[in-house]
Amino acid sequence: MSEKNSYQPETLAVRAGAVRSQFGENSEALFLTSSFTFDSAAQAAERFLSNEPSNIYSRFTNPTVTMFEERLAAMEGAERCVATASGMSAILACVMALLKAGDHIVASQSIFGATINLFNNIIKKFGVETTYVSATDVSEWDAAVRPNTRLLFLETPSNPLTEVSDIAAIAAVAKRHGVLLVVDNCFCTPILQRPFDLGADIVIHSATKYIDGQGRVLGGAVLGSKKHMEPVFGFLRTAGPTLSAFNAWIFLKGLETLKIRMDAHSANSLELARWLEVQPNVARVYYPGLPSHPQHALAMKQQKSGGGIVSFEVKGGKEAAWRVIDNTRLISITANLGDTKTTITHPASTTHGRITPEARAAAGITEGLLRIAVGLEAVVDIQNDLARGLG
Ligand SMILES: *Cc1c(COP(=O)(O)O)cnc(C)c1O
């Protein structure tokens, strides 16, 4: 593995973590088995009591899941990866394993809606409080840290407005206060952004998005040092939101094409964002790859390219935004993202529909805002599909 870690990311994506069974298969095997057998009572006892990794039961470990964990760990540059049943269970496992009653989280206010629900409605019941701060104003992070703060949590670029947080600057705040920085790297993947190189302590993934890349299955991952991942693994082993072997096998295959897909998602997105910027009925385009983006310079320093999410505001509010959606014939009307298929969503009435209109307005999510997760179709076909409703 140490030799493998000197390979380029696209090589790691295809090769890292692969372990052959006795049959010498070239493609990674799918081990669909809930438990593993032992040769004798003595071997069973030895495996159960040993600290050495060996397969006992798939809630603990499974060879296909282990291959996925090793491959993603190599790509992110992490000591260890722990795979989970979904992106949300990755965040749950992280906070359940590393925090206790009385602890405090400082989080970006521009994070995934379910993460906010998890912090406000579930973790809070167990005595962990969260303070929300601006994704982009580093001084707010510094000011929000209390003596009982244990971790800082951010996601960049944010959804749906693509705000870019300065990972290195916020990591410096975390170091100064002796707390952990957790980065949800779902939108960029290790191909476009490497949070550990910028000082993050823990990286979270929803593998459901770009790592699968073809909209099939749910999964997630938590990555970090062996010291931080041991309790995360312990939580999963006991509580059970582990990744299924089948989904791990899908993700292993997804990682193999991640580099060429991310490059293509980014190239298509930039072309679409440039086109949207000159449409008369578009009031504003949000895309980190555009020079008009407020954190364009930071994004270009921190990310390899702009990524696959483009949001834009149409003139005429909700009615005009819905007209764009209802006139599509190609683009999928769904809130998922990271798929080869382009998807469109109206955040104000879907992903952000349950928050108060005031909170929505404060977050900049207007009635005319649309979010596109740009897929791998020809950009001209995506443009024509949007042009029909843009008028
Ligand atoms: C989708 C998503 C999640 C949650 O992942 P699931 O796999 O749906 O549980 C977390 N963070 C971000 C940024 C996401 O886009």
Short mmCIF file of C-alpha atoms and ligand atoms in Angstrom, two decimals:
data_model
loop_
_atom_site.label_atom_id
_atom_site.label_comp_id
_atom_site.label_asym_id
_atom_site.label_seq_id
_atom_site.Cartn_x
_atom_site.Cartn_y
_atom_site.Cartn_z
CA MET A 1 0.00 0.00 0.00
CA SER A 2 2.81 2.45 0.80
CA GLU A 3 4.11 2.06 -2.74
CA LYS A 4 0.58 2.41 -4.13
CA ASN A 5 0.15 5.71 -2.27
CA SER A 6 2.75 7.31 -4.53
CA TYR A 7 0.56 6.67 -7.57
CA GLN A 8 -1.52 9.39 -9.23
CA PRO A 9 -5.19 9.70 -8.14
CA GLU A 10 -6.60 8.11 -11.31
CA THR A 11 -4.31 5.10 -10.83
CA LEU A 12 -5.35 4.74 -7.18
CA ALA A 13 -8.99 4.99 -8.30
CA VAL A 14 -8.56 1.93 -10.52
CA ARG A 15 -6.11 -0.11 -8.46
CA ALA A 16 -5.93 0.78 -4.75
CA GLY A 17 -7.41 -1.61 -2.22
CA ALA A 18 -8.01 -4.47 -4.67
CA VAL A 19 -7.48 -7.87 -3.05
CA ARG A 20 -7.81 -11.10 -5.04
CA SER A 21 -9.48 -14.22 -3.72
CA GLN A 22 -8.04 -17.70 -4.37
CA PHE A 23 -9.60 -17.60 -7.87
CA GLY A 24 -7.40 -14.74 -9.11
CA GLU A 25 -10.27 -12.62 -10.45
CA ASN A 26 -9.16 -9.36 -12.11
CA SER A 27 -12.28 -7.36 -11.22
CA GLU A 28 -13.03 -6.84 -7.52
CA ALA A 29 -15.25 -9.62 -6.17
CA LEU A 30 -18.64 -9.06 -4.58
CA PHE A 31 -18.83 -10.97 -1.29
CA LEU A 32 -22.57 -11.29 -0.68
CA THR A 33 -22.40 -13.05 2.66
CA SER A 34 -23.64 -11.91 6.02
CA SER A 35 -21.22 -14.07 8.01
CA PHE A 36 -17.89 -15.88 7.61
CA THR A 37 -17.11 -19.42 8.73
CA PHE A 38 -14.24 -20.70 10.84
CA ASP A 39 -12.23 -23.90 10.53
CA SER A 40 -12.62 -24.76 14.20
CA ALA A 41 -13.94 -23.59 17.55
CA ALA A 42 -10.46 -22.44 18.41
CA GLN A 43 -10.21 -20.28 15.26
CA ALA A 44 -13.64 -18.74 15.96
CA ALA A 45 -12.56 -17.84 19.49
CA GLU A 46 -9.26 -16.45 18.24
CA ARG A 47 -10.96 -14.26 15.58
CA PHE A 48 -13.54 -12.89 18.00
CA LEU A 49 -10.92 -11.97 20.59
CA SER A 50 -8.15 -10.76 18.28
CA ASN A 51 -7.46 -7.14 17.49
CA GLU A 52 -6.12 -8.19 14.08
CA PRO A 53 -8.55 -7.57 11.21
CA SER A 54 -10.37 -10.69 10.05
CA ASN A 55 -13.85 -11.25 8.71
CA ILE A 56 -16.49 -12.48 11.15
CA TYR A 57 -19.80 -10.84 10.27
CA SER A 58 -20.66 -8.19 7.65
CA ARG A 59 -21.91 -5.68 10.22
CA PHE A 60 -18.24 -5.57 11.34
CA THR A 61 -16.29 -6.03 8.11
CA ASN A 62 -16.76 -7.47 4.62
CA PRO A 63 -13.97 -7.87 2.03
CA THR A 64 -15.80 -5.89 -0.69
CA VAL A 65 -16.50 -3.06 1.75
CA THR A 66 -12.87 -3.14 2.91
CA MET A 67 -11.63 -2.82 -0.69
CA PHE A 68 -13.84 0.27 -1.16
CA GLU A 69 -12.60 1.77 2.13
CA GLU A 70 -8.94 1.25 1.21
CA ARG A 71 -9.41 2.70 -2.26
CA LEU A 72 -11.19 5.84 -1.03
CA ALA A 73 -8.67 6.28 1.82
CA ALA A 74 -5.80 6.15 -0.70
CA MET A 75 -7.52 8.73 -2.91
CA GLU A 76 -8.26 11.18 -0.05
CA GLY A 77 -4.85 10.62 1.55
CA ALA A 78 -6.39 9.35 4.81
CA GLU A 79 -4.99 6.78 7.23
CA ARG A 80 -8.34 5.07 7.44
CA CYS A 81 -11.81 5.11 5.89
CA VAL A 82 -14.97 3.72 7.48
CA ALA A 83 -17.82 3.10 5.01
CA THR A 84 -21.43 3.71 6.02
CA ALA A 85 -24.95 2.97 4.75
CA SER A 86 -25.52 6.55 3.57
CA GLY A 87 -23.99 10.01 3.72
CA MET A 88 -26.24 10.86 6.67
CA SER A 89 -25.13 7.78 8.62
CA ALA A 90 -21.52 8.89 8.01
CA ILE A 91 -22.28 12.21 9.72
CA LEU A 92 -24.27 10.44 12.46
CA ALA A 93 -21.41 7.98 13.12
CA CYS A 94 -18.91 10.83 13.25
CA VAL A 95 -20.80 12.84 15.86
CA MET A 96 -21.95 9.83 17.91
CA ALA A 97 -18.40 8.48 18.06
CA LEU A 98 -16.50 11.69 18.74
CA LEU A 99 -18.90 13.82 20.84
CA LYS A 100 -20.62 13.44 24.21
CA ALA A 101 -23.36 15.28 26.11
CA GLY A 102 -22.29 18.84 26.87
CA ASP A 103 -20.16 19.20 23.73
CA HIS A 104 -20.70 21.91 21.10
CA ILE A 105 -20.45 22.07 17.30
CA VAL A 106 -19.80 25.13 15.15
CA ALA A 107 -21.24 24.54 11.68
CA SER A 108 -21.59 26.47 8.48
CA GLN A 109 -25.16 27.66 8.02
CA SER A 110 -24.93 26.53 4.38
CA ILE A 111 -24.93 22.77 4.91
CA PHE A 112 -27.14 19.95 3.67
CA GLY A 113 -30.70 20.24 5.07
CA ALA A 114 -30.72 16.77 6.64
CA THR A 115 -27.44 17.59 8.42
CA ILE A 116 -29.10 20.64 9.99
CA ASN A 117 -32.05 18.43 11.04
CA LEU A 118 -29.66 15.87 12.50
CA PHE A 119 -27.85 18.53 14.54
CA ASN A 120 -30.99 20.45 15.61
CA ASN A 121 -33.47 17.66 16.24
CA ILE A 122 -31.52 14.48 17.01
CA ILE A 123 -28.03 15.21 18.33
CA LYS A 124 -29.44 18.07 20.42
CA LYS A 125 -31.65 15.60 22.35
CA PHE A 126 -28.42 14.00 23.58
CA GLY A 127 -27.05 17.30 24.86
CA VAL A 128 -24.90 18.44 21.93
CA GLU A 129 -25.61 22.00 20.76
CA THR A 130 -24.78 23.57 17.41
CA THR A 131 -24.06 27.19 16.51
CA TYR A 132 -24.36 28.18 12.84
CA VAL A 133 -22.02 30.68 11.24
CA SER A 134 -21.37 32.13 7.80
CA ALA A 135 -19.77 29.74 5.31
CA THR A 136 -17.48 32.50 4.08
CA ASP A 137 -16.68 34.79 7.06
CA VAL A 138 -13.83 33.10 8.96
CA SER A 139 -14.01 35.58 11.88
CA GLU A 140 -17.51 34.25 12.71
CA TRP A 141 -16.04 30.75 13.16
CA ASP A 142 -13.39 32.03 15.52
CA ALA A 143 -15.92 34.01 17.56
CA ALA A 144 -18.37 31.08 17.86
CA VAL A 145 -15.88 28.65 19.45
CA ARG A 146 -16.64 28.01 23.15
CA PRO A 147 -14.65 26.10 25.78
CA ASN A 148 -16.86 23.03 25.14
CA THR A 149 -16.61 23.18 21.31
CA ARG A 150 -15.29 19.88 19.92
CA LEU A 151 -15.71 20.23 16.18
CA LEU A 152 -16.19 22.60 13.28
CA PHE A 153 -18.30 21.31 10.38
CA LEU A 154 -18.48 22.63 6.82
CA GLU A 155 -19.39 21.71 3.28
CA THR A 156 -17.84 23.44 0.27
CA PRO A 157 -19.04 24.44 -2.27
CA SER A 158 -22.40 24.75 -0.53
CA ASN A 159 -25.77 23.65 -1.81
CA PRO A 160 -27.46 25.28 -3.71
CA LEU A 161 -25.64 28.65 -3.82
CA THR A 162 -22.11 27.22 -4.29
CA GLU A 163 -20.56 29.40 -1.55
CA VAL A 164 -16.91 28.43 -1.09
CA SER A 165 -15.50 28.12 2.44
CA ASP A 166 -11.78 28.66 3.00
CA ILE A 167 -10.77 25.21 4.30
CA ALA A 168 -7.17 26.20 5.18
CA ALA A 169 -8.26 29.34 7.08
CA ILE A 170 -10.98 27.48 9.02
CA ALA A 171 -8.52 24.62 9.70
CA ALA A 172 -6.21 27.23 11.25
CA VAL A 173 -9.06 28.34 13.55
CA ALA A 174 -9.63 24.68 14.51
CA LYS A 175 -5.91 24.15 15.28
CA ARG A 176 -5.72 27.34 17.35
CA HIS A 177 -8.62 26.19 19.54
CA GLY A 178 -7.60 22.52 19.59
CA VAL A 179 -10.83 21.31 17.95
CA LEU A 180 -11.46 19.07 14.93
CA LEU A 181 -12.39 20.30 11.45
CA VAL A 182 -14.84 18.04 9.59
CA VAL A 183 -15.35 18.67 5.85
CA ASP A 184 -18.22 17.17 3.85
CA ASN A 185 -16.41 16.69 0.52
CA CYS A 186 -19.39 15.28 -1.36
CA PHE A 187 -19.62 18.01 -4.03
CA CYS A 188 -15.94 17.89 -5.05
CA THR A 189 -14.77 14.33 -4.30
CA PRO A 190 -11.01 13.78 -3.81
CA ILE A 191 -10.55 14.37 -7.54
CA LEU A 192 -11.34 18.10 -7.26
CA GLN A 193 -10.52 18.90 -3.62
CA ARG A 194 -8.30 17.31 -0.95
CA PRO A 195 -9.35 18.69 2.46
CA PHE A 196 -6.63 16.78 4.37
CA ASP A 197 -3.93 18.65 2.42
CA LEU A 198 -5.58 21.90 3.61
CA GLY A 199 -5.62 20.92 7.30
CA ALA A 200 -8.96 19.13 7.78
CA ASP A 201 -9.06 16.35 10.40
CA ILE A 202 -12.04 14.38 9.10
CA VAL A 203 -13.65 14.08 5.66
CA ILE A 204 -17.24 12.93 5.10
CA HIS A 205 -18.75 11.61 1.88
CA SER A 206 -22.18 10.85 0.57
CA ALA A 207 -21.03 8.19 -1.91
CA THR A 208 -24.59 8.24 -3.22
CA LYS A 209 -23.65 11.22 -5.37
CA TYR A 210 -20.53 11.36 -7.58
CA ILE A 211 -18.81 8.24 -6.20
CA ASP A 212 -21.65 6.08 -7.51
CA GLY A 213 -22.11 8.63 -10.26
CA GLN A 214 -24.98 6.84 -11.91
CA GLY A 215 -27.79 7.38 -9.41
CA ARG A 216 -28.15 3.78 -8.25
CA VAL A 217 -27.41 3.19 -4.56
CA LEU A 218 -26.88 4.94 -1.22
CA GLY A 219 -23.71 4.94 0.83
CA GLY A 220 -21.24 7.11 2.65
CA ALA A 221 -17.84 7.26 4.29
CA VAL A 222 -15.93 8.87 7.16
CA LEU A 223 -12.16 9.31 6.75
CA GLY A 224 -9.40 10.41 9.08
CA SER A 225 -6.60 9.25 11.37
CA LYS A 226 -6.64 5.73 12.84
CA LYS A 227 -7.16 7.35 16.24
CA HIS A 228 -10.31 9.21 15.16
CA MET A 229 -11.68 6.38 13.00
CA GLU A 230 -11.43 3.63 15.64
CA PRO A 231 -14.45 4.95 17.64
CA VAL A 232 -16.34 5.63 14.36
CA PHE A 233 -15.81 1.99 13.38
CA GLY A 234 -16.80 0.94 16.90
CA PHE A 235 -20.07 2.87 16.61
CA LEU A 236 -20.94 1.23 13.27
CA ARG A 237 -19.97 -2.25 14.44
CA THR A 238 -22.33 -1.90 17.39
CA ALA A 239 -25.13 0.30 16.03
CA GLY A 240 -25.17 -1.14 12.51
CA PRO A 241 -25.48 1.51 9.77
CA THR A 242 -22.73 -0.23 7.80
CA LEU A 243 -22.39 -0.21 4.03
CA SER A 244 -23.78 -3.25 2.18
CA ALA A 245 -21.31 -5.29 0.15
CA PHE A 246 -23.36 -4.80 -3.00
CA ASN A 247 -23.30 -1.01 -2.66
CA ALA A 248 -19.56 -1.09 -1.90
CA TRP A 249 -19.02 -3.03 -5.13
CA ILE A 250 -20.98 -0.38 -7.07
CA PHE A 251 -18.82 2.35 -5.47
CA LEU A 252 -15.56 0.51 -6.26
CA LYS A 253 -16.56 0.52 -9.91
CA GLY A 254 -17.74 4.14 -9.63
CA LEU A 255 -14.37 5.27 -8.28
CA GLU A 256 -12.62 3.79 -11.32
CA THR A 257 -14.23 6.38 -13.62
CA LEU A 258 -14.46 9.23 -11.08
CA LYS A 259 -11.63 11.31 -12.56
CA ILE A 260 -12.95 11.37 -16.12
CA ARG A 261 -16.51 11.93 -14.89
CA MET A 262 -15.58 14.83 -12.57
CA ASP A 263 -13.55 16.48 -15.33
CA ALA A 264 -16.51 16.10 -17.71
CA HIS A 265 -19.10 17.32 -15.14
CA SER A 266 -16.91 20.39 -14.52
CA ALA A 267 -16.32 21.13 -18.21
CA ASN A 268 -20.05 20.81 -19.02
CA SER A 269 -20.96 22.96 -16.00
CA LEU A 270 -18.60 25.77 -16.98
CA GLU A 271 -19.95 25.82 -20.51
CA LEU A 272 -23.56 25.82 -19.27
CA ALA A 273 -22.86 28.51 -16.63
CA ARG A 274 -21.29 30.78 -19.28
CA TRP A 275 -24.33 30.31 -21.51
CA LEU A 276 -26.76 30.98 -18.65
CA GLU A 277 -24.93 34.21 -17.78
CA VAL A 278 -25.88 35.72 -21.16
CA GLN A 279 -29.54 34.60 -21.19
CA PRO A 280 -31.80 37.68 -20.93
CA ASN A 281 -34.21 36.03 -18.47
CA VAL A 282 -31.48 34.88 -16.09
CA ALA A 283 -30.82 37.39 -13.30
CA ARG A 284 -27.80 35.69 -11.71
CA VAL A 285 -25.65 32.56 -12.05
CA TYR A 286 -23.90 30.85 -9.14
CA TYR A 287 -20.91 28.75 -10.24
CA PRO A 288 -17.43 28.80 -8.60
CA GLY A 289 -15.75 28.43 -12.00
CA LEU A 290 -17.11 31.77 -13.23
CA PRO A 291 -15.01 34.91 -12.64
CA SER A 292 -18.25 36.61 -11.46
CA HIS A 293 -18.46 34.21 -8.46
CA PRO A 294 -17.62 36.06 -5.20
CA GLN A 295 -15.07 33.38 -4.12
CA HIS A 296 -13.82 32.51 -7.60
CA ALA A 297 -10.14 33.06 -6.72
CA LEU A 298 -10.38 30.93 -3.58
CA ALA A 299 -12.29 28.21 -5.46
CA MET A 300 -9.63 28.05 -8.14
CA LYS A 301 -6.89 27.77 -5.50
CA GLN A 302 -8.68 25.18 -3.38
CA GLN A 303 -10.41 23.12 -6.08
CA LYS A 304 -9.10 21.67 -9.31
CA SER A 305 -12.16 22.99 -11.18
CA GLY A 306 -15.63 24.38 -10.51
CA GLY A 307 -17.48 21.08 -10.03
CA GLY A 308 -20.84 19.90 -11.34
CA ILE A 309 -23.44 22.11 -9.65
CA VAL A 310 -24.74 25.30 -11.28
CA SER A 311 -27.51 27.39 -9.72
CA PHE A 312 -29.23 30.35 -11.30
CA GLU A 313 -32.00 32.79 -10.62
CA VAL A 314 -34.62 33.37 -13.29
CA LYS A 315 -36.47 36.67 -13.58
CA GLY A 316 -40.15 36.33 -12.60
CA GLY A 317 -39.92 34.34 -9.34
CA LYS A 318 -41.47 30.96 -8.67
CA GLU A 319 -43.80 31.00 -11.67
CA ALA A 320 -40.92 31.57 -14.10
CA ALA A 321 -38.73 28.99 -12.33
CA TRP A 322 -41.46 26.34 -12.44
CA ARG A 323 -42.01 27.16 -16.14
CA VAL A 324 -38.38 26.24 -16.83
CA ILE A 325 -38.80 22.93 -14.97
CA ASP A 326 -42.13 22.06 -16.58
CA ASN A 327 -40.81 22.70 -20.09
CA THR A 328 -37.92 20.25 -19.79
CA ARG A 329 -38.14 17.05 -21.83
CA LEU A 330 -34.64 15.69 -21.22
CA ILE A 331 -33.46 16.88 -17.81
CA SER A 332 -34.68 14.81 -14.83
CA ILE A 333 -36.87 16.67 -12.32
CA THR A 334 -35.34 15.29 -9.13
CA ALA A 335 -33.33 16.56 -6.18
CA ASN A 336 -30.53 13.99 -6.54
CA LEU A 337 -27.16 15.09 -7.86
CA GLY A 338 -23.89 13.61 -9.07
CA ASP A 339 -25.56 11.48 -11.73
CA THR A 340 -24.61 11.10 -15.40
CA LYS A 341 -28.15 12.43 -16.01
CA THR A 342 -28.64 16.18 -15.60
CA THR A 343 -31.14 16.98 -12.84
CA ILE A 344 -33.07 20.16 -12.01
CA THR A 345 -34.65 21.25 -8.75
CA HIS A 346 -36.44 24.29 -7.32
CA PRO A 347 -34.84 24.54 -3.85
CA ALA A 348 -37.41 26.95 -2.34
CA SER A 349 -40.26 24.42 -2.78
CA THR A 350 -38.32 21.14 -2.35
CA THR A 351 -34.97 20.74 -0.55
CA HIS A 352 -35.43 24.00 1.37
CA GLY A 353 -39.25 23.94 1.43
CA ARG A 354 -39.61 23.10 5.12
CA ILE A 355 -37.65 26.05 6.46
CA THR A 356 -39.42 29.35 7.14
CA PRO A 357 -39.64 31.91 4.29
CA GLU A 358 -37.56 34.29 6.44
CA ALA A 359 -34.79 31.72 6.97
CA ARG A 360 -34.89 30.92 3.27
CA ALA A 361 -34.55 34.56 2.32
CA ALA A 362 -31.67 34.98 4.80
CA ALA A 363 -29.94 32.01 3.16
CA GLY A 364 -30.36 33.65 -0.27
CA ILE A 365 -32.71 30.95 -1.58
CA THR A 366 -35.12 33.02 -3.62
CA GLU A 367 -38.31 31.89 -5.36
CA GLY A 368 -36.64 32.21 -8.76
CA LEU A 369 -33.65 30.02 -7.89
CA LEU A 370 -33.05 26.76 -9.78
CA ARG A 371 -30.28 24.24 -9.14
CA ILE A 372 -28.86 22.12 -11.93
CA ALA A 373 -26.63 19.11 -11.29
CA VAL A 374 -24.99 19.00 -14.69
CA GLY A 375 -24.70 15.52 -16.18
CA LEU A 376 -22.75 14.07 -19.04
CA GLU A 377 -25.16 14.75 -21.92
CA ALA A 378 -24.05 17.14 -24.69
CA VAL A 379 -24.24 20.69 -23.32
CA VAL A 380 -26.17 21.90 -26.38
CA ASP A 381 -28.99 19.46 -25.57
CA ILE A 382 -29.10 20.69 -21.94
CA GLN A 383 -29.16 24.30 -23.17
CA ASN A 384 -32.01 23.63 -25.61
CA ASP A 385 -33.99 21.88 -22.87
CA LEU A 386 -33.65 24.95 -20.60
CA ALA A 387 -34.14 27.50 -23.37
CA ARG A 388 -37.68 26.27 -24.04
CA GLY A 389 -38.91 27.39 -20.59
CA LEU A 390 -36.60 30.38 -20.23
CA GLY A 391 -38.41 32.05 -23.13
C1 LIG B 1 -26.71 13.97 -0.24
C2 LIG B 1 -25.82 14.64 0.73
C3 LIG B 1 -25.65 14.16 2.03
C4 LIG B 1 -26.42 12.98 2.56
O1 LIG B 1 -26.11 11.82 1.88
P1 LIG B 1 -27.12 10.57 1.73
O2 LIG B 1 -26.27 9.56 1.03
O3 LIG B 1 -28.30 11.05 0.96
O4 LIG B 1 -27.49 10.16 3.11
C5 LIG B 1 -24.76 14.82 2.85
N1 LIG B 1 -24.08 15.90 2.42
C6 LIG B 1 -24.22 16.39 1.19
C7 LIG B 1 -23.44 17.58 0.77
C8 LIG B 1 -25.11 15.79 0.28
O5 LIG B 1 -25.26 16.30 -0.94
#
